[in-house]
């Protein structure tokens, strides 16, 4: 999923197929947004200019100019003001640790201790984070399963027992597969956790407990290249709290 689709994912269901085609085109060509005009966009996607304007209104924008301005802002390169990569990471890691609620962390550790099983759900680039989390839990003698394919995720409501824990991992917190899964699992009696890079995301608001990193989103060619390593750190912090409970 590119940056444009991630930004407007919640409005996608309102769009017609032609309008979705326009949005997908923008997602794949965001680097050329400066030279793009309304007419050029309509010609490139073989739709009318009216279709493009109608799409912008469904996205909650005032028109093509507003859309173009938003996309240019999204695509601006981040200015690095630190002398080294290590120095750049330090303040964001510090902020990540500072915003952890220790009382909440202890509750999460205790819930994991009492849980019969842990299910971890992650897809895309966060799949490896989920694999790591499940392996660490298994090493700690806690039954854990990693669900990363759609058919396994769909089966979760049938697999869960009361007091099981489901941990959702998503950088944006807006991954639709995970959001739909959370909505299905909210009334199963399971405890729902989320690890994201966006404390105010949809996923973070839907679960019972959320831990978030504090790294600024980076993109290249329309794709989210924000480091996933801070999510590994949060996984380690929670598991260490569980082991000390």
PDB file of N, CA and C in Angstrom, residues 47-113:
ATOM      1  N   UNK A  47     -10.358   8.961 -17.853  1.00  0.00           N
ATOM      2  CA  UNK A  47     -11.648   9.322 -17.271  1.00  0.00           C
ATOM      3  C   UNK A  47     -11.895  10.802 -17.575  1.00  0.00           C
ATOM      4  N   UNK A  48     -13.063  11.278 -17.242  1.00  0.00           N
ATOM      5  CA  UNK A  48     -13.372  12.688 -17.464  1.00  0.00           C
ATOM      6  C   UNK A  48     -12.839  13.536 -16.314  1.00  0.00           C
ATOM      7  N   UNK A  49     -12.668  14.821 -16.570  1.00  0.00           N
ATOM      8  CA  UNK A  49     -12.248  15.726 -15.491  1.00  0.00           C
ATOM      9  C   UNK A  49     -13.316  15.787 -14.404  1.00  0.00           C
ATOM     10  N   UNK A  50     -14.562  15.595 -14.796  1.00  0.00           N
ATOM     11  CA  UNK A  50     -15.662  15.583 -13.819  1.00  0.00           C
ATOM     12  C   UNK A  50     -15.489  14.426 -12.835  1.00  0.00           C
ATOM     13  N   UNK A  51     -15.049  13.282 -13.338  1.00  0.00           N
ATOM     14  CA  UNK A  51     -14.815  12.120 -12.463  1.00  0.00           C
ATOM     15  C   UNK A  51     -13.729  12.428 -11.442  1.00  0.00           C
ATOM     16  N   UNK A  52     -12.661  13.101 -11.893  1.00  0.00           N
ATOM     17  CA  UNK A  52     -11.572  13.465 -10.980  1.00  0.00           C
ATOM     18  C   UNK A  52     -12.076  14.414  -9.891  1.00  0.00           C
ATOM     19  N   UNK A  53     -12.836  15.418 -10.297  1.00  0.00           N
ATOM     20  CA  UNK A  53     -13.370  16.388  -9.327  1.00  0.00           C
ATOM     21  C   UNK A  53     -14.316  15.707  -8.347  1.00  0.00           C
ATOM     22  N   UNK A  54     -15.167  14.835  -8.876  1.00  0.00           N
ATOM     23  CA  UNK A  54     -16.092  14.105  -8.009  1.00  0.00           C
ATOM     24  C   UNK A  54     -15.332  13.249  -6.992  1.00  0.00           C
ATOM     25  N   UNK A  55     -14.224  12.653  -7.431  1.00  0.00           N
ATOM     26  CA  UNK A  55     -13.404  11.853  -6.520  1.00  0.00           C
ATOM     27  C   UNK A  55     -12.831  12.728  -5.400  1.00  0.00           C
ATOM     28  N   UNK A  56     -12.343  13.910  -5.743  1.00  0.00           N
ATOM     29  CA  UNK A  56     -11.761  14.781  -4.710  1.00  0.00           C
ATOM     30  C   UNK A  56     -12.809  15.167  -3.669  1.00  0.00           C
ATOM     31  N   UNK A  57     -14.020  15.402  -4.097  1.00  0.00           N
ATOM     32  CA  UNK A  57     -15.092  15.757  -3.156  1.00  0.00           C
ATOM     33  C   UNK A  57     -15.406  14.588  -2.225  1.00  0.00           C
ATOM     34  N   UNK A  58     -15.394  13.364  -2.770  1.00  0.00           N
ATOM     35  CA  UNK A  58     -15.639  12.194  -1.933  1.00  0.00           C
ATOM     36  C   UNK A  58     -14.513  11.976  -0.926  1.00  0.00           C
ATOM     37  N   UNK A  59     -13.332  12.492  -1.252  1.00  0.00           N
ATOM     38  CA  UNK A  59     -12.193  12.396  -0.329  1.00  0.00           C
ATOM     39  C   UNK A  59     -12.217  13.497   0.725  1.00  0.00           C
ATOM     40  N   UNK A  60     -13.241  14.355   0.638  1.00  0.00           N
ATOM     41  CA  UNK A  60     -13.359  15.435   1.609  1.00  0.00           C
ATOM     42  C   UNK A  60     -12.544  16.656   1.256  1.00  0.00           C
ATOM     43  N   UNK A  61     -12.181  16.785  -0.030  1.00  0.00           N
ATOM     44  CA  UNK A  61     -11.358  17.909  -0.483  1.00  0.00           C
ATOM     45  C   UNK A  61     -12.197  18.871  -1.312  1.00  0.00           C
ATOM     46  N   UNK A  62     -11.649  20.055  -1.543  1.00  0.00           N
ATOM     47  CA  UNK A  62     -12.402  21.083  -2.246  1.00  0.00           C
ATOM     48  C   UNK A  62     -12.300  20.965  -3.762  1.00  0.00           C
ATOM     49  N   UNK A  63     -11.296  20.238  -4.233  1.00  0.00           N
ATOM     50  CA  UNK A  63     -11.127  20.094  -5.670  1.00  0.00           C
ATOM     51  C   UNK A  63      -9.736  19.603  -6.000  1.00  0.00           C
ATOM     52  N   UNK A  64      -9.373  19.662  -7.291  1.00  0.00           N
ATOM     53  CA  UNK A  64      -8.075  19.135  -7.706  1.00  0.00           C
ATOM     54  C   UNK A  64      -6.926  19.920  -7.105  1.00  0.00           C
ATOM     55  N   UNK A  65      -7.039  21.237  -7.041  1.00  0.00           N
ATOM     56  CA  UNK A  65      -5.961  22.050  -6.488  1.00  0.00           C
ATOM     57  C   UNK A  65      -5.682  21.687  -5.032  1.00  0.00           C
ATOM     58  N   UNK A  66      -6.772  21.462  -4.286  1.00  0.00           N
ATOM     59  CA  UNK A  66      -6.625  21.054  -2.886  1.00  0.00           C
ATOM     60  C   UNK A  66      -5.944  19.693  -2.800  1.00  0.00           C
ATOM     61  N   UNK A  67      -6.351  18.758  -3.664  1.00  0.00           N
ATOM     62  CA  UNK A  67      -5.742  17.432  -3.696  1.00  0.00           C
ATOM     63  C   UNK A  67      -4.257  17.524  -4.028  1.00  0.00           C
ATOM     64  N   UNK A  68      -3.939  18.306  -5.028  1.00  0.00           N
ATOM     65  CA  UNK A  68      -2.536  18.442  -5.444  1.00  0.00           C
ATOM     66  C   UNK A  68      -1.693  19.032  -4.324  1.00  0.00           C
ATOM     67  N   UNK A  69      -2.227  20.013  -3.637  1.00  0.00           N
ATOM     68  CA  UNK A  69      -1.500  20.625  -2.515  1.00  0.00           C
ATOM     69  C   UNK A  69      -1.238  19.589  -1.420  1.00  0.00           C
ATOM     70  N   UNK A  70      -2.263  18.788  -1.083  1.00  0.00           N
ATOM     71  CA  UNK A  70      -2.104  17.770  -0.031  1.00  0.00           C
ATOM     72  C   UNK A  70      -1.041  16.745  -0.434  1.00  0.00           C
ATOM     73  N   UNK A  71      -1.063  16.323  -1.689  1.00  0.00           N
ATOM     74  CA  UNK A  71      -0.110  15.311  -2.144  1.00  0.00           C
ATOM     75  C   UNK A  71       1.311  15.864  -2.179  1.00  0.00           C
ATOM     76  N   UNK A  72       1.465  17.139  -2.545  1.00  0.00           N
ATOM     77  CA  UNK A  72       2.798  17.748  -2.537  1.00  0.00           C
ATOM     78  C   UNK A  72       3.341  17.824  -1.124  1.00  0.00           C
ATOM     79  N   UNK A  73       2.469  18.137  -0.170  1.00  0.00           N
ATOM     80  CA  UNK A  73       2.890  18.181   1.230  1.00  0.00           C
ATOM     81  C   UNK A  73       3.311  16.798   1.715  1.00  0.00           C
ATOM     82  N   UNK A  74       2.544  15.784   1.328  1.00  0.00           N
ATOM     83  CA  UNK A  74       2.855  14.409   1.729  1.00  0.00           C
ATOM     84  C   UNK A  74       4.178  13.949   1.150  1.00  0.00           C
ATOM     85  N   UNK A  75       4.535  14.452  -0.036  1.00  0.00           N
ATOM     86  CA  UNK A  75       5.700  13.953  -0.760  1.00  0.00           C
ATOM     87  C   UNK A  75       6.962  14.771  -0.513  1.00  0.00           C
ATOM     88  N   UNK A  76       6.881  15.762   0.348  1.00  0.00           N
ATOM     89  CA  UNK A  76       8.067  16.573   0.632  1.00  0.00           C
ATOM     90  C   UNK A  76       9.108  15.742   1.359  1.00  0.00           C
ATOM     91  N   UNK A  77      10.359  15.768   0.895  1.00  0.00           N
ATOM     92  CA  UNK A  77      11.404  14.990   1.571  1.00  0.00           C
ATOM     93  C   UNK A  77      11.665  15.538   2.967  1.00  0.00           C
ATOM     94  N   UNK A  78      11.955  14.629   3.883  1.00  0.00           N
ATOM     95  CA  UNK A  78      12.259  15.030   5.261  1.00  0.00           C
ATOM     96  C   UNK A  78      13.687  15.548   5.331  1.00  0.00           C
ATOM     97  N   UNK A  79      13.857  16.695   5.926  1.00  0.00           N
ATOM     98  CA  UNK A  79      15.183  17.277   6.084  1.00  0.00           C
ATOM     99  C   UNK A  79      15.884  16.678   7.290  1.00  0.00           C
ATOM    100  N   UNK A  80      17.039  16.104   7.069  1.00  0.00           N
ATOM    101  CA  UNK A  80      17.812  15.527   8.165  1.00  0.00           C
ATOM    102  C   UNK A  80      18.720  16.607   8.756  1.00  0.00           C
ATOM    103  N   UNK A  81      18.529  16.907  10.007  1.00  0.00           N
ATOM    104  CA  UNK A  81      19.280  17.988  10.636  1.00  0.00           C
ATOM    105  C   UNK A  81      20.330  17.465  11.614  1.00  0.00           C
ATOM    106  N   UNK A  82      20.461  16.136  11.716  1.00  0.00           N
ATOM    107  CA  UNK A  82      21.440  15.563  12.624  1.00  0.00           C
ATOM    108  C   UNK A  82      22.666  15.111  11.842  1.00  0.00           C
ATOM    109  N   UNK A  83      23.782  15.062  12.536  1.00  0.00           N
ATOM    110  CA  UNK A  83      25.046  14.765  11.870  1.00  0.00           C
ATOM    111  C   UNK A  83      25.222  13.292  11.570  1.00  0.00           C
ATOM    112  N   UNK A  84      24.435  12.428  12.158  1.00  0.00           N
ATOM    113  CA  UNK A  84      24.567  11.004  11.893  1.00  0.00           C
ATOM    114  C   UNK A  84      23.218  10.319  12.068  1.00  0.00           C
ATOM    115  N   UNK A  85      23.134   9.123  11.514  1.00  0.00           N
ATOM    116  CA  UNK A  85      21.898   8.360  11.619  1.00  0.00           C
ATOM    117  C   UNK A  85      21.584   8.032  13.077  1.00  0.00           C
ATOM    118  N   UNK A  86      22.607   7.694  13.840  1.00  0.00           N
ATOM    119  CA  UNK A  86      22.402   7.360  15.251  1.00  0.00           C
ATOM    120  C   UNK A  86      21.808   8.541  16.000  1.00  0.00           C
ATOM    121  N   UNK A  87      22.352   9.717  15.782  1.00  0.00           N
ATOM    122  CA  UNK A  87      21.849  10.918  16.456  1.00  0.00           C
ATOM    123  C   UNK A  87      20.428  11.236  16.034  1.00  0.00           C
ATOM    124  N   UNK A  88      20.082  10.890  14.794  1.00  0.00           N
ATOM    125  CA  UNK A  88      18.721  11.133  14.320  1.00  0.00           C
ATOM    126  C   UNK A  88      17.721  10.237  15.042  1.00  0.00           C
ATOM    127  N   UNK A  89      18.128   8.995  15.331  1.00  0.00           N
ATOM    128  CA  UNK A  89      17.234   8.046  15.979  1.00  0.00           C
ATOM    129  C   UNK A  89      16.988   8.361  17.456  1.00  0.00           C
ATOM    130  N   UNK A  90      17.992   8.898  18.113  1.00  0.00           N
ATOM    131  CA  UNK A  90      17.937   9.042  19.577  1.00  0.00           C
ATOM    132  C   UNK A  90      16.687   9.772  20.073  1.00  0.00           C
ATOM    133  N   UNK A  91      16.361  10.973  19.564  1.00  0.00           N
ATOM    134  CA  UNK A  91      15.188  11.673  20.114  1.00  0.00           C
ATOM    135  C   UNK A  91      13.874  10.933  19.886  1.00  0.00           C
ATOM    136  N   UNK A  92      13.753  10.207  18.765  1.00  0.00           N
ATOM    137  CA  UNK A  92      12.517   9.487  18.484  1.00  0.00           C
ATOM    138  C   UNK A  92      12.372   8.257  19.377  1.00  0.00           C
ATOM    139  N   UNK A  93      13.488   7.583  19.637  1.00  0.00           N
ATOM    140  CA  UNK A  93      13.449   6.458  20.563  1.00  0.00           C
ATOM    141  C   UNK A  93      13.134   6.939  21.973  1.00  0.00           C
ATOM    142  N   UNK A  94      13.730   8.074  22.340  1.00  0.00           N
ATOM    143  CA  UNK A  94      13.460   8.638  23.662  1.00  0.00           C
ATOM    144  C   UNK A  94      11.988   8.985  23.821  1.00  0.00           C
ATOM    145  N   UNK A  95      11.412   9.585  22.789  1.00  0.00           N
ATOM    146  CA  UNK A  95       9.988   9.935  22.837  1.00  0.00           C
ATOM    147  C   UNK A  95       9.118   8.685  22.915  1.00  0.00           C
ATOM    148  N   UNK A  96       9.530   7.635  22.193  1.00  0.00           N
ATOM    149  CA  UNK A  96       8.790   6.370  22.236  1.00  0.00           C
ATOM    150  C   UNK A  96       8.730   5.834  23.654  1.00  0.00           C
ATOM    151  N   UNK A  97       9.880   5.814  24.343  1.00  0.00           N
ATOM    152  CA  UNK A  97       9.914   5.315  25.718  1.00  0.00           C
ATOM    153  C   UNK A  97       9.165   6.237  26.674  1.00  0.00           C
ATOM    154  N   UNK A  98       9.275   7.533  26.446  1.00  0.00           N
ATOM    155  CA  UNK A  98       8.631   8.491  27.345  1.00  0.00           C
ATOM    156  C   UNK A  98       7.114   8.375  27.324  1.00  0.00           C
ATOM    157  N   UNK A  99       6.560   7.989  26.179  1.00  0.00           N
ATOM    158  CA  UNK A  99       5.099   7.962  26.082  1.00  0.00           C
ATOM    159  C   UNK A  99       4.494   6.616  26.497  1.00  0.00           C
ATOM    160  N   UNK A 100       5.321   5.683  26.956  1.00  0.00           N
ATOM    161  CA  UNK A 100       4.800   4.412  27.468  1.00  0.00           C
ATOM    162  C   UNK A 100       4.222   4.630  28.860  1.00  0.00           C
ATOM    163  N   UNK A 101       2.970   4.295  29.020  1.00  0.00           N
ATOM    164  CA  UNK A 101       2.301   4.351  30.318  1.00  0.00           C
ATOM    165  C   UNK A 101       2.682   3.086  31.086  1.00  0.00           C
ATOM    166  N   UNK A 102       3.486   3.233  32.144  1.00  0.00           N
ATOM    167  CA  UNK A 102       3.997   2.067  32.870  1.00  0.00           C
ATOM    168  C   UNK A 102       2.883   1.258  33.525  1.00  0.00           C
ATOM    169  N   UNK A 103       1.843   1.949  33.992  1.00  0.00           N
ATOM    170  CA  UNK A 103       0.710   1.235  34.589  1.00  0.00           C
ATOM    171  C   UNK A 103       0.022   0.370  33.550  1.00  0.00           C
ATOM    172  N   UNK A 104      -0.171   0.932  32.367  1.00  0.00           N
ATOM    173  CA  UNK A 104      -0.790   0.175  31.273  1.00  0.00           C
ATOM    174  C   UNK A 104       0.098  -0.987  30.860  1.00  0.00           C
ATOM    175  N   UNK A 105       1.415  -0.734  30.796  1.00  0.00           N
ATOM    176  CA  UNK A 105       2.352  -1.784  30.414  1.00  0.00           C
ATOM    177  C   UNK A 105       2.278  -2.960  31.390  1.00  0.00           C
ATOM    178  N   UNK A 106       2.212  -2.672  32.678  1.00  0.00           N
ATOM    179  CA  UNK A 106       2.112  -3.732  33.688  1.00  0.00           C
ATOM    180  C   UNK A 106       0.816  -4.526  33.523  1.00  0.00           C
ATOM    181  N   UNK A 107      -0.277  -3.829  33.226  1.00  0.00           N
ATOM    182  CA  UNK A 107      -1.552  -4.515  33.013  1.00  0.00           C
ATOM    183  C   UNK A 107      -1.465  -5.441  31.802  1.00  0.00           C
ATOM    184  N   UNK A 108      -0.819  -4.968  30.747  1.00  0.00           N
ATOM    185  CA  UNK A 108      -0.674  -5.787  29.547  1.00  0.00           C
ATOM    186  C   UNK A 108       0.167  -7.029  29.840  1.00  0.00           C
ATOM    187  N   UNK A 109       1.241  -6.854  30.606  1.00  0.00           N
ATOM    188  CA  UNK A 109       2.082  -7.987  30.971  1.00  0.00           C
ATOM    189  C   UNK A 109       1.317  -9.016  31.787  1.00  0.00           C
ATOM    190  N   UNK A 110       0.490  -8.531  32.697  1.00  0.00           N
ATOM    191  CA  UNK A 110      -0.301  -9.429  33.536  1.00  0.00           C
ATOM    192  C   UNK A 110      -1.373 -10.154  32.712  1.00  0.00           C
ATOM    193  N   UNK A 111      -1.976  -9.446  31.770  1.00  0.00           N
ATOM    194  CA  UNK A 111      -2.990 -10.054  30.904  1.00  0.00           C
ATOM    195  C   UNK A 111      -2.369 -11.170  30.070  1.00  0.00           C
ATOM    196  N   UNK A 112      -1.159 -10.934  29.558  1.00  0.00           N
ATOM    197  CA  UNK A 112      -0.475 -11.973  28.787  1.00  0.00           C
ATOM    198  C   UNK A 112      -0.174 -13.179  29.669  1.00  0.00           C
ATOM    199  N   UNK A 113       0.220 -12.915  30.898  1.00  0.00           N
ATOM    200  CA  UNK A 113       0.517 -14.018  31.817  1.00  0.00           C
ATOM    201  C   UNK A 113      -0.705 -14.892  32.050  1.00  0.00           C
TER     202      UNK A 113
END
